[in-house]
Amino acid sequence: MSQDTEHVKCLIIGSGPAGYTAAIYAARADLKPVLYTGMLAGGQLTQTTDVENFPGYPSGIMGPEMMEDFRKQAERFGTDIRFGYVSSVDFSSMPHKVVVDEVKTITADTVIISTGASAKWLGLESEQKYNGFGVSACAVCDGFFFRGQDIAIVGAGDTAAEEATYLAKLCRKVYMLVRRDEFRASKAMVTRVQNTPNIEILYNTETKEILGNETGVNGVAVFNNQTGEEKTLDVTGFFVAIGHHPNTDIFKGVIDMDETGYIKTKPGTTQTNVEGVFCCGDAQDNVYRQAVTAAGTGCMAALDAERYLAAKEAEELV
């Protein structure tokens, strides 16, 4: 093989709870995993402040610190963690071929995809400025911090409706900002929102700016896109629920996905439609999208890869 080509038994694409957990299990199974972190080493949690809903951290932990713990544990068992991104894949033959940073070719007996998903944002500068300081894209993750407070949530689909009703149980008042004059959510979800007394729905309403200071969000400027009327909502939290985009573009046309790009896995497993390729975490989960569920599927992917390789070795001995 040339200097630019390397063969590995188990290649993990992407970090975060899923990738690092897969690495821990794969390394302990002596699969000698090589993990490429992607451009955001540690995944979405590195952009999160307090994490209070992951088991084992009774006092909570900062997202970046938690991911550093995951990384250290994976390295402790022998995972070769490398910074880099996968630029293309070829799963048409065995072993599978993956090109990293457009220059290095890795061939792998098994591949575990843990590239995650990214929240869709409105694109406001203030949205990123206060991300983690009053702005969130996960009600289940961060709603607890806004107990008894007034918050706003933007979105009109089932996810937004579900998150609004969840937040309404914790918060004093929930303003739901709907860009059109109707929801995109199912009738049942709309009825649930409309029957929740502390949710106020503002139709034809868009966000102009998120307001705040050094302590975080303290308001949101909105406008009616039909009348042009502007007003400021006194809120301390702003939730974005306009969807997520799985980071799976490089696998399009290679691996089976649903219409939004989430990778399909065989029920009860992490196996994709391609032999020896497994997927875990948010790249295949459009329902739960939690750190703990991502870690759980990371464990599954490593066990599936180990059993796949063991079965292959047994076949060769026959």
PDB file of C-alpha atoms in Angstrom:
ATOM      1  CA  MET A   1       0.000   0.000   0.000  1.00  0.00           C
ATOM      2  CA  SER A   2       1.074   3.561  -0.618  1.00  0.00           C
ATOM      3  CA  GLN A   3       1.888   5.962   2.193  1.00  0.00           C
ATOM      4  CA  ASP A   4      -1.448   7.686   1.702  1.00  0.00           C
ATOM      5  CA  THR A   5      -3.464   4.482   2.218  1.00  0.00           C
ATOM      6  CA  GLU A   6      -4.048   2.768   5.537  1.00  0.00           C
ATOM      7  CA  HIS A   7      -6.115  -0.256   6.515  1.00  0.00           C
ATOM      8  CA  VAL A   8      -8.075  -0.454   9.784  1.00  0.00           C
ATOM      9  CA  LYS A   9     -10.411  -2.990  11.322  1.00  0.00           C
ATOM     10  CA  CYS A  10     -12.948  -0.440  12.569  1.00  0.00           C
ATOM     11  CA  LEU A  11     -13.327   3.148  11.380  1.00  0.00           C
ATOM     12  CA  ILE A  12     -15.582   5.551  13.283  1.00  0.00           C
ATOM     13  CA  ILE A  13     -16.709   8.680  11.455  1.00  0.00           C
ATOM     14  CA  GLY A  14     -17.664  11.483  13.832  1.00  0.00           C
ATOM     15  CA  SER A  15     -17.312  12.170  17.519  1.00  0.00           C
ATOM     16  CA  GLY A  16     -19.884  13.193  20.125  1.00  0.00           C
ATOM     17  CA  PRO A  17     -21.569  10.811  22.585  1.00  0.00           C
ATOM     18  CA  ALA A  18     -22.345   8.221  19.885  1.00  0.00           C
ATOM     19  CA  GLY A  19     -18.906   8.156  18.274  1.00  0.00           C
ATOM     20  CA  TYR A  20     -16.936   8.192  21.512  1.00  0.00           C
ATOM     21  CA  THR A  21     -19.130   5.494  23.102  1.00  0.00           C
ATOM     22  CA  ALA A  22     -18.722   3.323  20.005  1.00  0.00           C
ATOM     23  CA  ALA A  23     -14.974   3.889  20.310  1.00  0.00           C
ATOM     24  CA  ILE A  24     -14.916   2.843  23.976  1.00  0.00           C
ATOM     25  CA  TYR A  25     -16.716  -0.428  23.244  1.00  0.00           C
ATOM     26  CA  ALA A  26     -14.815  -1.134  20.030  1.00  0.00           C
ATOM     27  CA  ALA A  27     -11.470  -0.527  21.711  1.00  0.00           C
ATOM     28  CA  ARG A  28     -12.345  -2.803  24.631  1.00  0.00           C
ATOM     29  CA  ALA A  29     -13.257  -5.477  22.072  1.00  0.00           C
ATOM     30  CA  ASP A  30      -9.763  -5.117  20.572  1.00  0.00           C
ATOM     31  CA  LEU A  31     -11.060  -3.763  17.264  1.00  0.00           C
ATOM     32  CA  LYS A  32      -8.340  -1.069  17.409  1.00  0.00           C
ATOM     33  CA  PRO A  33     -10.725   1.651  16.246  1.00  0.00           C
ATOM     34  CA  VAL A  34      -9.617   4.781  14.425  1.00  0.00           C
ATOM     35  CA  LEU A  35     -11.958   7.726  14.969  1.00  0.00           C
ATOM     36  CA  TYR A  36     -12.053  10.865  12.852  1.00  0.00           C
ATOM     37  CA  THR A  37     -13.683  13.675  14.805  1.00  0.00           C
ATOM     38  CA  GLY A  38     -15.118  15.748  11.977  1.00  0.00           C
ATOM     39  CA  MET A  39     -14.789  19.531  11.943  1.00  0.00           C
ATOM     40  CA  LEU A  40     -16.539  19.885  15.318  1.00  0.00           C
ATOM     41  CA  ALA A  41     -14.679  17.558  17.647  1.00  0.00           C
ATOM     42  CA  GLY A  42     -17.076  16.419  20.343  1.00  0.00           C
ATOM     43  CA  GLY A  43     -20.200  17.263  18.362  1.00  0.00           C
ATOM     44  CA  GLN A  44     -23.112  19.494  19.343  1.00  0.00           C
ATOM     45  CA  LEU A  45     -22.481  19.164  23.077  1.00  0.00           C
ATOM     46  CA  THR A  46     -19.301  21.212  22.765  1.00  0.00           C
ATOM     47  CA  GLN A  47     -21.593  24.157  21.968  1.00  0.00           C
ATOM     48  CA  THR A  48     -23.758  23.520  25.035  1.00  0.00           C
ATOM     49  CA  THR A  49     -23.263  24.977  28.489  1.00  0.00           C
ATOM     50  CA  ASP A  50     -24.847  23.034  31.382  1.00  0.00           C
ATOM     51  CA  VAL A  51     -25.776  19.391  30.833  1.00  0.00           C
ATOM     52  CA  GLU A  52     -27.936  18.157  33.699  1.00  0.00           C
ATOM     53  CA  ASN A  53     -29.796  15.217  32.185  1.00  0.00           C
ATOM     54  CA  PHE A  54     -26.955  12.783  31.500  1.00  0.00           C
ATOM     55  CA  PRO A  55     -26.731  10.001  34.125  1.00  0.00           C
ATOM     56  CA  GLY A  56     -23.662   9.989  36.340  1.00  0.00           C
ATOM     57  CA  TYR A  57     -23.279  13.759  36.715  1.00  0.00           C
ATOM     58  CA  PRO A  58     -25.422  14.595  39.785  1.00  0.00           C
ATOM     59  CA  SER A  59     -24.318  18.226  39.831  1.00  0.00           C
ATOM     60  CA  GLY A  60     -24.424  18.625  36.052  1.00  0.00           C
ATOM     61  CA  ILE A  61     -21.457  19.294  33.793  1.00  0.00           C
ATOM     62  CA  MET A  62     -20.472  21.700  31.046  1.00  0.00           C
ATOM     63  CA  GLY A  63     -20.923  20.219  27.567  1.00  0.00           C
ATOM     64  CA  PRO A  64     -17.283  20.698  26.444  1.00  0.00           C
ATOM     65  CA  GLU A  65     -15.977  19.194  29.696  1.00  0.00           C
ATOM     66  CA  MET A  66     -18.259  16.192  29.311  1.00  0.00           C
ATOM     67  CA  MET A  67     -17.047  15.544  25.784  1.00  0.00           C
ATOM     68  CA  GLU A  68     -13.465  15.832  26.961  1.00  0.00           C
ATOM     69  CA  ASP A  69     -14.225  13.090  29.520  1.00  0.00           C
ATOM     70  CA  PHE A  70     -15.682  10.918  26.738  1.00  0.00           C
ATOM     71  CA  ARG A  71     -12.591  11.494  24.594  1.00  0.00           C
ATOM     72  CA  LYS A  72     -10.170  10.645  27.406  1.00  0.00           C
ATOM     73  CA  GLN A  73     -12.040   7.434  28.181  1.00  0.00           C
ATOM     74  CA  ALA A  74     -11.979   6.363  24.532  1.00  0.00           C
ATOM     75  CA  GLU A  75      -8.247   7.107  24.324  1.00  0.00           C
ATOM     76  CA  ARG A  76      -7.571   5.256  27.568  1.00  0.00           C
ATOM     77  CA  PHE A  77      -8.690   2.005  25.945  1.00  0.00           C
ATOM     78  CA  GLY A  78      -6.595   2.599  22.857  1.00  0.00           C
ATOM     79  CA  THR A  79      -8.776   4.469  20.369  1.00  0.00           C
ATOM     80  CA  ASP A  80      -6.736   6.348  17.784  1.00  0.00           C
ATOM     81  CA  ILE A  81      -8.530   9.715  17.702  1.00  0.00           C
ATOM     82  CA  ARG A  82      -7.670  11.997  14.804  1.00  0.00           C
ATOM     83  CA  PHE A  83      -8.896  15.443  13.812  1.00  0.00           C
ATOM     84  CA  GLY A  84     -10.148  15.409  10.244  1.00  0.00           C
ATOM     85  CA  TYR A  85     -13.245  15.118   8.104  1.00  0.00           C
ATOM     86  CA  VAL A  86     -14.373  12.436   5.680  1.00  0.00           C
ATOM     87  CA  SER A  87     -14.627  13.957   2.214  1.00  0.00           C
ATOM     88  CA  SER A  88     -15.905  10.930   0.244  1.00  0.00           C
ATOM     89  CA  VAL A  89     -16.762   7.252   0.631  1.00  0.00           C
ATOM     90  CA  ASP A  90     -16.824   4.169  -1.597  1.00  0.00           C
ATOM     91  CA  PHE A  91     -18.798   1.295  -0.107  1.00  0.00           C
ATOM     92  CA  SER A  92     -19.173  -0.625  -3.379  1.00  0.00           C
ATOM     93  CA  SER A  93     -16.614  -3.289  -2.475  1.00  0.00           C
ATOM     94  CA  MET A  94     -14.843  -4.773   0.528  1.00  0.00           C
ATOM     95  CA  PRO A  95     -12.961  -3.466   2.340  1.00  0.00           C
ATOM     96  CA  HIS A  96     -14.783  -0.145   2.364  1.00  0.00           C
ATOM     97  CA  LYS A  97     -12.884   2.932   1.204  1.00  0.00           C
ATOM     98  CA  VAL A  98     -13.053   6.337   2.856  1.00  0.00           C
ATOM     99  CA  VAL A  99     -11.121   9.443   1.854  1.00  0.00           C
ATOM    100  CA  VAL A 100     -10.129  11.800   4.671  1.00  0.00           C
ATOM    101  CA  ASP A 101      -9.400  15.503   4.116  1.00  0.00           C
ATOM    102  CA  GLU A 102      -9.465  14.768   0.354  1.00  0.00           C
ATOM    103  CA  VAL A 103      -5.970  13.241   0.491  1.00  0.00           C
ATOM    104  CA  LYS A 104      -5.734  10.146   2.681  1.00  0.00           C
ATOM    105  CA  THR A 105      -7.480   6.856   1.862  1.00  0.00           C
ATOM    106  CA  ILE A 106      -8.575   4.549   4.660  1.00  0.00           C
ATOM    107  CA  THR A 107      -9.775   1.022   3.934  1.00  0.00           C
ATOM    108  CA  ALA A 108     -11.876  -0.507   6.685  1.00  0.00           C
ATOM    109  CA  ASP A 109     -13.458  -3.854   7.465  1.00  0.00           C
ATOM    110  CA  THR A 110     -16.230  -2.065   9.361  1.00  0.00           C
ATOM    111  CA  VAL A 111     -17.410   1.542   9.379  1.00  0.00           C
ATOM    112  CA  ILE A 112     -19.460   3.181  12.129  1.00  0.00           C
ATOM    113  CA  ILE A 113     -21.171   6.425  11.105  1.00  0.00           C
ATOM    114  CA  SER A 114     -21.771   8.841  13.982  1.00  0.00           C
ATOM    115  CA  THR A 115     -21.829  12.165  12.175  1.00  0.00           C
ATOM    116  CA  GLY A 116     -24.813  13.510  14.130  1.00  0.00           C
ATOM    117  CA  ALA A 117     -27.256  16.200  13.102  1.00  0.00           C
ATOM    118  CA  SER A 118     -27.276  19.973  13.275  1.00  0.00           C
ATOM    119  CA  ALA A 119     -30.146  22.152  14.419  1.00  0.00           C
ATOM    120  CA  LYS A 120     -31.572  24.506  11.831  1.00  0.00           C
ATOM    121  CA  TRP A 121     -31.292  28.139  12.908  1.00  0.00           C
ATOM    122  CA  LEU A 122     -32.992  31.341  11.823  1.00  0.00           C
ATOM    123  CA  GLY A 123     -29.683  32.874  10.792  1.00  0.00           C
ATOM    124  CA  LEU A 124     -29.675  35.848  13.161  1.00  0.00           C
ATOM    125  CA  GLU A 125     -26.348  37.059  14.534  1.00  0.00           C
ATOM    126  CA  SER A 126     -27.936  37.473  17.984  1.00  0.00           C
ATOM    127  CA  GLU A 127     -29.107  33.866  17.824  1.00  0.00           C
ATOM    128  CA  GLN A 128     -25.526  32.628  17.845  1.00  0.00           C
ATOM    129  CA  LYS A 129     -24.394  35.339  20.256  1.00  0.00           C
ATOM    130  CA  TYR A 130     -26.783  34.084  22.952  1.00  0.00           C
ATOM    131  CA  ASN A 131     -26.631  30.383  22.051  1.00  0.00           C
ATOM    132  CA  GLY A 132     -26.274  28.642  25.413  1.00  0.00           C
ATOM    133  CA  PHE A 133     -27.151  31.864  27.246  1.00  0.00           C
ATOM    134  CA  GLY A 134     -30.899  31.813  26.768  1.00  0.00           C
ATOM    135  CA  VAL A 135     -31.061  30.520  23.197  1.00  0.00           C
ATOM    136  CA  SER A 136     -31.534  26.787  22.675  1.00  0.00           C
ATOM    137  CA  ALA A 137     -32.605  24.294  20.028  1.00  0.00           C
ATOM    138  CA  CYS A 138     -33.586  21.595  22.527  1.00  0.00           C
ATOM    139  CA  ALA A 139     -36.487  22.067  24.927  1.00  0.00           C
ATOM    140  CA  VAL A 140     -35.967  18.700  26.632  1.00  0.00           C
ATOM    141  CA  CYS A 141     -32.285  19.505  27.211  1.00  0.00           C
ATOM    142  CA  ASP A 142     -32.657  23.064  28.474  1.00  0.00           C
ATOM    143  CA  GLY A 143     -36.280  23.677  29.480  1.00  0.00           C
ATOM    144  CA  PHE A 144     -35.525  22.975  33.135  1.00  0.00           C
ATOM    145  CA  PHE A 145     -33.344  26.099  33.344  1.00  0.00           C
ATOM    146  CA  PHE A 146     -36.374  28.288  32.550  1.00  0.00           C
ATOM    147  CA  ARG A 147     -38.716  27.031  35.250  1.00  0.00           C
ATOM    148  CA  GLY A 148     -41.304  29.698  36.144  1.00  0.00           C
ATOM    149  CA  GLN A 149     -40.038  32.092  33.463  1.00  0.00           C
ATOM    150  CA  ASP A 150     -41.514  33.516  30.248  1.00  0.00           C
ATOM    151  CA  ILE A 151     -40.031  32.128  27.023  1.00  0.00           C
ATOM    152  CA  ALA A 152     -40.628  32.176  23.272  1.00  0.00           C
ATOM    153  CA  ILE A 153     -40.426  29.300  20.822  1.00  0.00           C
ATOM    154  CA  VAL A 154     -40.349  29.578  17.038  1.00  0.00           C
ATOM    155  CA  GLY A 155     -41.719  26.844  14.790  1.00  0.00           C
ATOM    156  CA  ALA A 156     -44.978  25.461  13.429  1.00  0.00           C
ATOM    157  CA  GLY A 157     -44.461  21.713  12.963  1.00  0.00           C
ATOM    158  CA  ASP A 158     -45.076  18.724  15.224  1.00  0.00           C
ATOM    159  CA  THR A 159     -41.705  19.122  16.942  1.00  0.00           C
ATOM    160  CA  ALA A 160     -42.383  22.781  17.760  1.00  0.00           C
ATOM    161  CA  ALA A 161     -45.863  21.953  19.055  1.00  0.00           C
ATOM    162  CA  GLU A 162     -44.526  19.114  21.180  1.00  0.00           C
ATOM    163  CA  GLU A 163     -41.721  21.239  22.599  1.00  0.00           C
ATOM    164  CA  ALA A 164     -44.099  24.147  23.294  1.00  0.00           C
ATOM    165  CA  THR A 165     -46.405  21.918  25.363  1.00  0.00           C
ATOM    166  CA  TYR A 166     -43.387  20.464  27.156  1.00  0.00           C
ATOM    167  CA  LEU A 167     -42.109  23.954  28.005  1.00  0.00           C
ATOM    168  CA  ALA A 168     -45.576  25.031  29.113  1.00  0.00           C
ATOM    169  CA  LYS A 169     -45.357  22.524  31.981  1.00  0.00           C
ATOM    170  CA  LEU A 170     -42.192  24.237  33.225  1.00  0.00           C
ATOM    171  CA  CYS A 171     -42.572  27.878  32.245  1.00  0.00           C
ATOM    172  CA  ARG A 172     -45.003  30.569  33.333  1.00  0.00           C
ATOM    173  CA  LYS A 173     -45.740  31.756  29.785  1.00  0.00           C
ATOM    174  CA  VAL A 174     -44.840  30.393  26.342  1.00  0.00           C
ATOM    175  CA  TYR A 175     -45.097  32.604  23.260  1.00  0.00           C
ATOM    176  CA  MET A 176     -45.278  30.455  20.137  1.00  0.00           C
ATOM    177  CA  LEU A 177     -44.138  32.302  17.028  1.00  0.00           C
ATOM    178  CA  VAL A 178     -45.719  30.911  13.859  1.00  0.00           C
ATOM    179  CA  ARG A 179     -44.552  32.464  10.595  1.00  0.00           C
ATOM    180  CA  ARG A 180     -47.728  31.713   8.644  1.00  0.00           C
ATOM    181  CA  ASP A 181     -51.411  31.984   9.529  1.00  0.00           C
ATOM    182  CA  GLU A 182     -51.581  28.278  10.315  1.00  0.00           C
ATOM    183  CA  PHE A 183     -49.558  25.404  11.755  1.00  0.00           C
ATOM    184  CA  ARG A 184     -47.801  22.693   9.790  1.00  0.00           C
ATOM    185  CA  ALA A 185     -48.297  20.327  12.719  1.00  0.00           C
ATOM    186  CA  SER A 186     -50.884  17.552  12.826  1.00  0.00           C
ATOM    187  CA  LYS A 187     -54.417  18.423  13.949  1.00  0.00           C
ATOM    188  CA  ALA A 188     -53.961  16.544  17.229  1.00  0.00           C
ATOM    189  CA  MET A 189     -50.810  18.495  18.113  1.00  0.00           C
ATOM    190  CA  VAL A 190     -52.413  21.816  17.180  1.00  0.00           C
ATOM    191  CA  THR A 191     -55.395  21.030  19.397  1.00  0.00           C
ATOM    192  CA  ARG A 192     -53.061  20.215  22.280  1.00  0.00           C
ATOM    193  CA  VAL A 193     -51.251  23.567  21.875  1.00  0.00           C
ATOM    194  CA  GLN A 194     -54.496  25.527  21.580  1.00  0.00           C
ATOM    195  CA  ASN A 195     -55.851  23.890  24.735  1.00  0.00           C
ATOM    196  CA  THR A 196     -52.783  24.738  26.810  1.00  0.00           C
ATOM    197  CA  PRO A 197     -53.731  27.921  28.686  1.00  0.00           C
ATOM    198  CA  ASN A 198     -50.237  29.388  29.161  1.00  0.00           C
ATOM    199  CA  ILE A 199     -49.286  29.127  25.471  1.00  0.00           C
ATOM    200  CA  GLU A 200     -49.999  32.270  23.435  1.00  0.00           C
ATOM    201  CA  ILE A 201     -49.821  31.682  19.678  1.00  0.00           C
ATOM    202  CA  LEU A 202     -48.675  34.623  17.571  1.00  0.00           C
ATOM    203  CA  TYR A 203     -49.512  33.921  13.925  1.00  0.00           C
ATOM    204  CA  ASN A 204     -47.807  35.652  10.960  1.00  0.00           C
ATOM    205  CA  THR A 205     -45.003  36.504  13.351  1.00  0.00           C
ATOM    206  CA  GLU A 206     -41.275  36.465  12.689  1.00  0.00           C
ATOM    207  CA  THR A 207     -38.236  37.189  14.814  1.00  0.00           C
ATOM    208  CA  LYS A 208     -36.393  40.421  14.114  1.00  0.00           C
ATOM    209  CA  GLU A 209     -33.761  40.222  16.859  1.00  0.00           C
ATOM    210  CA  ILE A 210     -33.000  38.439  20.108  1.00  0.00           C
ATOM    211  CA  LEU A 211     -32.237  40.949  22.836  1.00  0.00           C
ATOM    212  CA  GLY A 212     -29.984  40.517  25.837  1.00  0.00           C
ATOM    213  CA  ASN A 213     -27.010  41.612  27.890  1.00  0.00           C
ATOM    214  CA  GLU A 214     -23.984  40.030  29.554  1.00  0.00           C
ATOM    215  CA  THR A 215     -26.243  37.734  31.615  1.00  0.00           C
ATOM    216  CA  GLY A 216     -28.173  36.399  28.622  1.00  0.00           C
ATOM    217  CA  VAL A 217     -31.497  36.844  26.826  1.00  0.00           C
ATOM    218  CA  ASN A 218     -33.956  39.398  28.190  1.00  0.00           C
ATOM    219  CA  GLY A 219     -36.320  39.875  25.263  1.00  0.00           C
ATOM    220  CA  VAL A 220     -37.116  39.233  21.621  1.00  0.00           C
ATOM    221  CA  ALA A 221     -38.154  41.754  18.999  1.00  0.00           C
ATOM    222  CA  VAL A 222     -40.790  40.359  16.635  1.00  0.00           C
ATOM    223  CA  PHE A 223     -42.870  41.696  13.760  1.00  0.00           C
ATOM    224  CA  ASN A 224     -46.105  40.771  12.049  1.00  0.00           C
ATOM    225  CA  ASN A 225     -45.269  39.933   8.433  1.00  0.00           C
ATOM    226  CA  GLN A 226     -48.749  40.987   7.275  1.00  0.00           C
ATOM    227  CA  THR A 227     -49.151  44.350   9.041  1.00  0.00           C
ATOM    228  CA  GLY A 228     -45.505  45.223   9.721  1.00  0.00           C
ATOM    229  CA  GLU A 229     -46.337  45.881  13.388  1.00  0.00           C
ATOM    230  CA  GLU A 230     -43.345  45.393  15.696  1.00  0.00           C
ATOM    231  CA  LYS A 231     -43.252  44.611  19.392  1.00  0.00           C
ATOM    232  CA  THR A 232     -40.914  43.290  22.049  1.00  0.00           C
ATOM    233  CA  LEU A 233     -41.695  40.215  24.126  1.00  0.00           C
ATOM    234  CA  ASP A 234     -40.257  40.158  27.638  1.00  0.00           C
ATOM    235  CA  VAL A 235     -38.725  36.687  27.724  1.00  0.00           C
ATOM    236  CA  THR A 236     -35.605  35.138  29.216  1.00  0.00           C
ATOM    237  CA  GLY A 237     -35.457  32.158  26.876  1.00  0.00           C
ATOM    238  CA  PHE A 238     -35.727  31.663  23.125  1.00  0.00           C
ATOM    239  CA  PHE A 239     -36.162  28.175  21.655  1.00  0.00           C
ATOM    240  CA  VAL A 240     -35.725  27.360  17.977  1.00  0.00           C
ATOM    241  CA  ALA A 241     -37.761  24.371  16.779  1.00  0.00           C
ATOM    242  CA  ILE A 242     -37.639  24.575  13.003  1.00  0.00           C
ATOM    243  CA  GLY A 243     -36.021  21.184  12.500  1.00  0.00           C
ATOM    244  CA  HIS A 244     -32.683  19.433  12.324  1.00  0.00           C
ATOM    245  CA  HIS A 245     -30.496  18.475   9.399  1.00  0.00           C
ATOM    246  CA  PRO A 246     -28.594  15.185   9.676  1.00  0.00           C
ATOM    247  CA  ASN A 247     -24.926  15.452   8.716  1.00  0.00           C
ATOM    248  CA  THR A 248     -25.171  12.687   6.148  1.00  0.00           C
ATOM    249  CA  ASP A 249     -24.761  14.409   2.780  1.00  0.00           C
ATOM    250  CA  ILE A 250     -21.614  12.474   1.828  1.00  0.00           C
ATOM    251  CA  PHE A 251     -23.554   9.201   2.140  1.00  0.00           C
ATOM    252  CA  LYS A 252     -26.363  10.182  -0.240  1.00  0.00           C
ATOM    253  CA  GLY A 253     -26.824   7.633  -3.000  1.00  0.00           C
ATOM    254  CA  VAL A 254     -24.700   5.158  -1.049  1.00  0.00           C
ATOM    255  CA  ILE A 255     -26.768   4.387   2.048  1.00  0.00           C
ATOM    256  CA  ASP A 256     -30.542   4.219   2.388  1.00  0.00           C
ATOM    257  CA  MET A 257     -32.026   7.326   4.013  1.00  0.00           C
ATOM    258  CA  ASP A 258     -35.447   8.763   4.683  1.00  0.00           C
ATOM    259  CA  GLU A 259     -36.714  11.820   2.822  1.00  0.00           C
ATOM    260  CA  THR A 260     -34.981  14.232   5.210  1.00  0.00           C
ATOM    261  CA  GLY A 261     -31.578  12.519   5.130  1.00  0.00           C
ATOM    262  CA  TYR A 262     -31.636  10.407   8.296  1.00  0.00           C
ATOM    263  CA  ILE A 263     -29.896   7.085   7.712  1.00  0.00           C
ATOM    264  CA  LYS A 264     -32.145   4.032   7.909  1.00  0.00           C
ATOM    265  CA  THR A 265     -31.044   1.148  10.128  1.00  0.00           C
ATOM    266  CA  LYS A 266     -32.514  -2.322  10.398  1.00  0.00           C
ATOM    267  CA  PRO A 267     -34.992  -2.483  13.314  1.00  0.00           C
ATOM    268  CA  GLY A 268     -33.328  -3.412  16.581  1.00  0.00           C
ATOM    269  CA  THR A 269     -29.822  -2.922  15.171  1.00  0.00           C
ATOM    270  CA  THR A 270     -27.491  -0.229  13.859  1.00  0.00           C
ATOM    271  CA  GLN A 271     -26.905  -2.110  10.578  1.00  0.00           C
ATOM    272  CA  THR A 272     -27.454  -0.091   7.398  1.00  0.00           C
ATOM    273  CA  ASN A 273     -28.296  -1.517   3.991  1.00  0.00           C
ATOM    274  CA  VAL A 274     -24.537  -1.793   3.298  1.00  0.00           C
ATOM    275  CA  GLU A 275     -22.759  -4.813   4.747  1.00  0.00           C
ATOM    276  CA  GLY A 276     -20.282  -3.876   7.461  1.00  0.00           C
ATOM    277  CA  VAL A 277     -21.528  -0.281   7.757  1.00  0.00           C
ATOM    278  CA  PHE A 278     -23.335   0.742  10.936  1.00  0.00           C
ATOM    279  CA  CYS A 279     -24.908   4.015  12.026  1.00  0.00           C
ATOM    280  CA  CYS A 280     -25.560   5.440  15.481  1.00  0.00           C
ATOM    281  CA  GLY A 281     -26.555   8.666  17.187  1.00  0.00           C
ATOM    282  CA  ASP A 282     -28.469  11.563  15.694  1.00  0.00           C
ATOM    283  CA  ALA A 283     -27.495  10.663  12.116  1.00  0.00           C
ATOM    284  CA  GLN A 284     -30.149   7.939  12.360  1.00  0.00           C
ATOM    285  CA  ASP A 285     -32.392   9.267  15.145  1.00  0.00           C
ATOM    286  CA  ASN A 286     -34.933  11.937  14.285  1.00  0.00           C
ATOM    287  CA  VAL A 287     -37.126  11.181  17.297  1.00  0.00           C
ATOM    288  CA  TYR A 288     -35.185  11.383  20.580  1.00  0.00           C
ATOM    289  CA  ARG A 289     -31.977  13.283  19.735  1.00  0.00           C
ATOM    290  CA  GLN A 290     -30.566  13.084  23.268  1.00  0.00           C
ATOM    291  CA  ALA A 291     -26.973  12.570  24.375  1.00  0.00           C
ATOM    292  CA  VAL A 292     -27.884   9.490  26.386  1.00  0.00           C
ATOM    293  CA  THR A 293     -29.752   7.816  23.514  1.00  0.00           C
ATOM    294  CA  ALA A 294     -26.887   8.648  21.153  1.00  0.00           C
ATOM    295  CA  ALA A 295     -24.446   7.010  23.562  1.00  0.00           C
ATOM    296  CA  GLY A 296     -26.714   3.956  23.771  1.00  0.00           C
ATOM    297  CA  THR A 297     -26.753   3.463  20.019  1.00  0.00           C
ATOM    298  CA  GLY A 298     -22.989   4.026  19.950  1.00  0.00           C
ATOM    299  CA  CYS A 299     -22.664   1.003  22.229  1.00  0.00           C
ATOM    300  CA  MET A 300     -24.976  -0.961  19.923  1.00  0.00           C
ATOM    301  CA  ALA A 301     -22.956  -0.046  16.825  1.00  0.00           C
ATOM    302  CA  ALA A 302     -19.690  -1.255  18.348  1.00  0.00           C
ATOM    303  CA  LEU A 303     -21.295  -4.529  19.482  1.00  0.00           C
ATOM    304  CA  ASP A 304     -22.862  -4.998  16.037  1.00  0.00           C
ATOM    305  CA  ALA A 305     -19.484  -4.368  14.377  1.00  0.00           C
ATOM    306  CA  GLU A 306     -17.721  -6.780  16.734  1.00  0.00           C
ATOM    307  CA  ARG A 307     -20.273  -9.537  16.095  1.00  0.00           C
ATOM    308  CA  TYR A 308     -20.136  -8.938  12.353  1.00  0.00           C
ATOM    309  CA  LEU A 309     -16.345  -9.331  12.326  1.00  0.00           C
ATOM    310  CA  ALA A 310     -16.510 -12.421  14.565  1.00  0.00           C
ATOM    311  CA  ALA A 311     -19.024 -14.037  12.188  1.00  0.00           C
ATOM    312  CA  LYS A 312     -16.778 -13.215   9.220  1.00  0.00           C
ATOM    313  CA  GLU A 313     -13.763 -14.772  10.925  1.00  0.00           C
ATOM    314  CA  ALA A 314     -15.784 -17.875  11.772  1.00  0.00           C
ATOM    315  CA  GLU A 315     -16.819 -18.209   8.120  1.00  0.00           C
ATOM    316  CA  GLU A 316     -13.199 -18.058   7.001  1.00  0.00           C
ATOM    317  CA  LEU A 317     -12.298 -20.908   9.364  1.00  0.00           C
ATOM    318  CA  VAL A 318     -14.949 -23.223   7.907  1.00  0.00           C
TER     319      VAL A 318
END
